[in-house]
mmCIF file of C-alpha atoms in Angstrom:
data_model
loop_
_atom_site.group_PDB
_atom_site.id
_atom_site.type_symbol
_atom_site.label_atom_id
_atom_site.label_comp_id
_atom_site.label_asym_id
_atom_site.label_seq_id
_atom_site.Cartn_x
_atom_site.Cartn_y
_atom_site.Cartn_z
ATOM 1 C CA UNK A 29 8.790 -1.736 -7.077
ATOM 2 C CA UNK A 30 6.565 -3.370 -4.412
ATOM 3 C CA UNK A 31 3.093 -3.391 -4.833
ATOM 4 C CA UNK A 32 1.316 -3.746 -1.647
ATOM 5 C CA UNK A 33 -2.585 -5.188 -3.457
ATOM 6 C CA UNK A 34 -4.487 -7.353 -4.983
ATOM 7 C CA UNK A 35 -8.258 -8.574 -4.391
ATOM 8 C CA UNK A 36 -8.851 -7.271 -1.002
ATOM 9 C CA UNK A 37 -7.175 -4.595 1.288
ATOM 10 C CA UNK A 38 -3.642 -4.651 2.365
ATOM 11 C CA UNK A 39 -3.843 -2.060 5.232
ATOM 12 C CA UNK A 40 -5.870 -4.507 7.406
ATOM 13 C CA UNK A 41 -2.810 -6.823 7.654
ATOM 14 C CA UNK A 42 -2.010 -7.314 11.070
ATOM 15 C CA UNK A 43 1.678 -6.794 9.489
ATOM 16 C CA UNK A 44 1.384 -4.063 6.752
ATOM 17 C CA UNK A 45 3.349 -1.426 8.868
ATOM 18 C CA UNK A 46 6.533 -4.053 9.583
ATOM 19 C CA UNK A 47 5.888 -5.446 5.441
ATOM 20 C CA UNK A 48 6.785 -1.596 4.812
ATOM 21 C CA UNK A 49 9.302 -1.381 6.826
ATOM 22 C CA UNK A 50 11.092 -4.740 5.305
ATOM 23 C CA UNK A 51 10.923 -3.175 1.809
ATOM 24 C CA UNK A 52 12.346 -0.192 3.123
ATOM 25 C CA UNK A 53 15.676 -1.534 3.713
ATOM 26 C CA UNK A 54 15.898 -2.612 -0.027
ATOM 27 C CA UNK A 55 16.382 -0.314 -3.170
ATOM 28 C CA UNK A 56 12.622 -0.573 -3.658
ATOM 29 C CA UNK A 57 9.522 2.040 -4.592
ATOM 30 C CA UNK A 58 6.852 1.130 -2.114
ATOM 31 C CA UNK A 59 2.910 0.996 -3.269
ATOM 32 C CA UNK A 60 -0.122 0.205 -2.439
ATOM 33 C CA UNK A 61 -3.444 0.399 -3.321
ATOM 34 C CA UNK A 62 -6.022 0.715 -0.314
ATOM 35 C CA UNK A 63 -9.937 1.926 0.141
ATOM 36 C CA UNK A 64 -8.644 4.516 2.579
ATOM 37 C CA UNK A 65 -10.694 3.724 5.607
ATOM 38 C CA UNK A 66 -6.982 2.786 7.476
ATOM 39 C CA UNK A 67 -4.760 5.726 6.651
ATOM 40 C CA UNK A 68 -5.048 6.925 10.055
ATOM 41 C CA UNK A 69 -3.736 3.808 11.063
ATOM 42 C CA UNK A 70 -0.689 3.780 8.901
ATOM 43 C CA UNK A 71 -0.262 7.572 8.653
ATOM 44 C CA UNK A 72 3.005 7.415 10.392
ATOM 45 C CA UNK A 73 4.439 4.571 8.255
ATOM 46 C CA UNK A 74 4.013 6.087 5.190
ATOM 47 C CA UNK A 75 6.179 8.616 5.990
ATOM 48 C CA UNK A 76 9.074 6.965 8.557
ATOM 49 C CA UNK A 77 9.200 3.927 5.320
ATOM 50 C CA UNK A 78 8.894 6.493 2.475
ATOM 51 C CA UNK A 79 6.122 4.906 1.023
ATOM 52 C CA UNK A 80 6.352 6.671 -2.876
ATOM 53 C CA UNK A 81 2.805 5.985 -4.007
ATOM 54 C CA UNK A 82 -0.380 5.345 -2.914
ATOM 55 C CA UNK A 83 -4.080 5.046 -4.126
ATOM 56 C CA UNK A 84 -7.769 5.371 -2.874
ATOM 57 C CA UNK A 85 -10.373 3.500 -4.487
ATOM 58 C CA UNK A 86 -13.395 5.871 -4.372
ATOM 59 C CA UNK A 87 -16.433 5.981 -6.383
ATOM 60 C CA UNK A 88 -17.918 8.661 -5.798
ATOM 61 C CA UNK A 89 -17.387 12.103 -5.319
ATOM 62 C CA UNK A 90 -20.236 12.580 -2.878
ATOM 63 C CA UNK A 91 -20.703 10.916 0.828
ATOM 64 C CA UNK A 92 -23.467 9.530 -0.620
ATOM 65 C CA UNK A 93 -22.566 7.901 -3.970
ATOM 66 C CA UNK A 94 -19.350 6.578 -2.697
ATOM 67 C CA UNK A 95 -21.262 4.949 0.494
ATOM 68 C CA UNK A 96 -24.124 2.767 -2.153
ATOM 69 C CA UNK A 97 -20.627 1.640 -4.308
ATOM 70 C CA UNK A 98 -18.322 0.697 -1.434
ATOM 71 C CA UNK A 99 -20.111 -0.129 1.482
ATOM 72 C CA UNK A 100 -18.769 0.592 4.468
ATOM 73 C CA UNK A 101 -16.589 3.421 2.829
ATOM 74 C CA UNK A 102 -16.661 6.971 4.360
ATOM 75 C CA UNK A 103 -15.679 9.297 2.329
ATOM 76 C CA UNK A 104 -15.808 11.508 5.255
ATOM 77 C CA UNK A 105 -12.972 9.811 6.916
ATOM 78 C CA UNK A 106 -11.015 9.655 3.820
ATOM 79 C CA UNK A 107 -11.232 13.167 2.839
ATOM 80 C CA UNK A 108 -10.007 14.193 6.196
ATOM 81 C CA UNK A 109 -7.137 11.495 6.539
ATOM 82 C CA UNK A 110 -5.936 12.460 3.272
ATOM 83 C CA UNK A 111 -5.702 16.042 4.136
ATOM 84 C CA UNK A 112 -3.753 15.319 7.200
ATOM 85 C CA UNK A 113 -1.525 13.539 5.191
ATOM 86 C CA UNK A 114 -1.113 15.677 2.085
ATOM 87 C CA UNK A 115 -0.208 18.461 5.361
ATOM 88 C CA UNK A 116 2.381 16.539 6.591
ATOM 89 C CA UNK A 117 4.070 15.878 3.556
ATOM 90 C CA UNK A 118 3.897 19.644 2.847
ATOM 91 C CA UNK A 119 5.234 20.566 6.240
ATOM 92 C CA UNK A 120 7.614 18.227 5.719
ATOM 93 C CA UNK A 121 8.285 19.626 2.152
ATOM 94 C CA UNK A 122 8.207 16.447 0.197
ATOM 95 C CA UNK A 123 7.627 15.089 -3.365
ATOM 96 C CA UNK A 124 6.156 11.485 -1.705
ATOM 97 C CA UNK A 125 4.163 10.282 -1.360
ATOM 98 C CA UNK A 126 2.112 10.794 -4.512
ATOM 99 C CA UNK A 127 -1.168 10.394 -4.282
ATOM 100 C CA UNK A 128 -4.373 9.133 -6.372
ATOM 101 C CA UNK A 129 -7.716 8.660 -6.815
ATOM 102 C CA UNK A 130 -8.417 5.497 -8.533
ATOM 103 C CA UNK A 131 -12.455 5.733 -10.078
ATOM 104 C CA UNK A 132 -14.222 3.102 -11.274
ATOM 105 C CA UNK A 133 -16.710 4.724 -13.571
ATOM 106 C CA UNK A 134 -20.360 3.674 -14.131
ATOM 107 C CA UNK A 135 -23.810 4.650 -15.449
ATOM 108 C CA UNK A 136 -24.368 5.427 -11.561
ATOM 109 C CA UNK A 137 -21.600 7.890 -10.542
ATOM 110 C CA UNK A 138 -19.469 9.003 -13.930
ATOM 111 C CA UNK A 139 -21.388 12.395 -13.187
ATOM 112 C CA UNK A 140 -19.497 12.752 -10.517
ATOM 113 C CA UNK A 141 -16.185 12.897 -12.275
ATOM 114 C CA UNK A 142 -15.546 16.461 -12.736
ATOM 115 C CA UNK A 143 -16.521 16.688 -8.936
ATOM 116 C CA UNK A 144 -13.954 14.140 -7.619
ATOM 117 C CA UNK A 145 -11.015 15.922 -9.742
ATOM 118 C CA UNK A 146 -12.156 18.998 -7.398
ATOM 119 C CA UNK A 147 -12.703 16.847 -4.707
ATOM 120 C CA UNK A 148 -8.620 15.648 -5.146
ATOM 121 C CA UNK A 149 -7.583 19.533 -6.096
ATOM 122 C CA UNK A 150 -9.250 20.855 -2.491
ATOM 123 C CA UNK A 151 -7.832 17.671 -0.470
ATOM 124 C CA UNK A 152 -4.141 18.677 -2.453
ATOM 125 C CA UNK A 153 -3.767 14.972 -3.830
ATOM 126 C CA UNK A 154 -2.107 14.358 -6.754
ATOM 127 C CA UNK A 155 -4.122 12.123 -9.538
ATOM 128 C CA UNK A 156 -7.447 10.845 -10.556
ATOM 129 C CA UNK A 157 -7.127 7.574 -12.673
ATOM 130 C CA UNK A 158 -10.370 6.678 -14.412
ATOM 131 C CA UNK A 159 -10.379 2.644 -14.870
ATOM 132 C CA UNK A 160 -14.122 1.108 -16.693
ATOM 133 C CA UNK A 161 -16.555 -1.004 -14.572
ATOM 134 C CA UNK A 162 -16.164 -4.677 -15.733
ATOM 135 C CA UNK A 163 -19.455 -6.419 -14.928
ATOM 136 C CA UNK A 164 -18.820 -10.166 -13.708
ATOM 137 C CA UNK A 165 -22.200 -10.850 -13.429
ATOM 138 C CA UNK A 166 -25.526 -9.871 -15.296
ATOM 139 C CA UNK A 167 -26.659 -8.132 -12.389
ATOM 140 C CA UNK A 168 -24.352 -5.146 -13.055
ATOM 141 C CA UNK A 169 -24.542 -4.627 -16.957
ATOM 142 C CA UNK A 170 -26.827 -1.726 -16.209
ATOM 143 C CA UNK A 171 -24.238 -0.434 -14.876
ATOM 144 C CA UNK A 172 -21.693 -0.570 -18.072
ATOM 145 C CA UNK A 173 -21.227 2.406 -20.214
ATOM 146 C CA UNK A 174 -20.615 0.893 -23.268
ATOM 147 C CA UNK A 175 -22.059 1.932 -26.087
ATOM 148 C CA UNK A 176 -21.988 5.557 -24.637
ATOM 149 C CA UNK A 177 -19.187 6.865 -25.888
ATOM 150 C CA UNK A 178 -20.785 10.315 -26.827
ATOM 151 C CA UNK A 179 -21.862 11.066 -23.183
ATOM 152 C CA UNK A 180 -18.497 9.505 -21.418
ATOM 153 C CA UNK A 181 -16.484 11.746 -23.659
ATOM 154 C CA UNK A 182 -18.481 14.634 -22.394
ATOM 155 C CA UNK A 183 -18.216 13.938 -18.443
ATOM 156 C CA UNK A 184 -14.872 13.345 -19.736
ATOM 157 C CA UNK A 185 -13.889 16.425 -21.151
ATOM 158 C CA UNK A 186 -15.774 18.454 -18.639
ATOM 159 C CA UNK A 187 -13.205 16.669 -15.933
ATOM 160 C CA UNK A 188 -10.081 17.772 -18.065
ATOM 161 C CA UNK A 189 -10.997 20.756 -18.005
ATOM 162 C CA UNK A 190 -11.447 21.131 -14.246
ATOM 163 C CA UNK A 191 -7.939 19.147 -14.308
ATOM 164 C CA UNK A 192 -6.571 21.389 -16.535
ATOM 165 C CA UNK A 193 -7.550 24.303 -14.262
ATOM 166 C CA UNK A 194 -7.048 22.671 -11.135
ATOM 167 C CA UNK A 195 -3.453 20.751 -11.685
ATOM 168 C CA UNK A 196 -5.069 17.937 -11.189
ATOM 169 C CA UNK A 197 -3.067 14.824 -13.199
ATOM 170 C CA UNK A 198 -6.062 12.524 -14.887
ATOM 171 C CA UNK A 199 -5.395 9.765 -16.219
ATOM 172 C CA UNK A 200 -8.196 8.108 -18.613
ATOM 173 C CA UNK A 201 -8.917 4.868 -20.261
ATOM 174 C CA UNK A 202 -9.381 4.407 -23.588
#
């Protein structure tokens, strides 16, 4: 596997299309982990380089909520690109790419949970994985949920059970 990430995001490359492209030519699953706001832009490659996986990050399940947490992030945008590209690969009638959510859960949005699982169900994406906030600086303990465990395992199983109902794979951290 290729993993197209790290700190930052790899769809503003001036080369991400051609990097896909390389590893296509080798025996290699293709990923990458983006904030969505290119997917128009790479649309195409994801299919003609058979990109297997992808994730969003998105923290919010609202315009709003998503917008404070990652600035300059439409959710908007996102939604819609997403659809376009869950149609394609239905029209298409393919297992890949998989698609995710990836949430990073704080005092601030972890409401939202159970609303981003429906979010991903009504878009037709694939996953929501739940990953902690880690605070690197004082400024965001507020925004930490430990010591919560009663209320996160509520949110928690409320969003199971709209995965349960909805297909929706969730993946949560310990």
């Amino acid at each position: 596997e290729v993993t197209l990430m790290g700190w930052g995001e790899p769809t503003i490359h001036p080369h991400f299309n051609e990097m896909l492209e390389i590893i296509d030519r080798h025996d290699a699953r293709k990923y990458f982990c983006c904030n969505g706001m290119n997917l128009k832009k790479i649309r195409e490659s994801i299919f003609k380089y058979n990109v297997d996986v992808f994730a969003v990050s998105v923290d919010g399940a609202t315009y709003e909520t998503n917008a404070r947490i990652r600035r300059g992030s439409d959710l908007n945008v996102i939604t819609e690109d997403l659809k376009s590209i869950v149609e394609e690969r239905n029209r298409r009638n393919l297992k890949y790419p998989w698609i995710n959510f990836v949430f990073c859960a704080m005092e601030s949005n972890i409401r939202e949970l159970p609303d981003l699982v429906k979010l991903a169900a009504e878009i037709g994406i694939d996953e929501v994985k739940v990953v902690y906030l880690t605070a690197f600086n004082e400024e965001l303990l507020h925004e930490t949920l430990w010591g919560k465990e009663s209320f996160i395992q509520e949110v928690f199983s409320e969003a199971v059970s709209v995965g349960d109902e909805t297909g929706i794979v969730l993946k949560l951290p310990h």
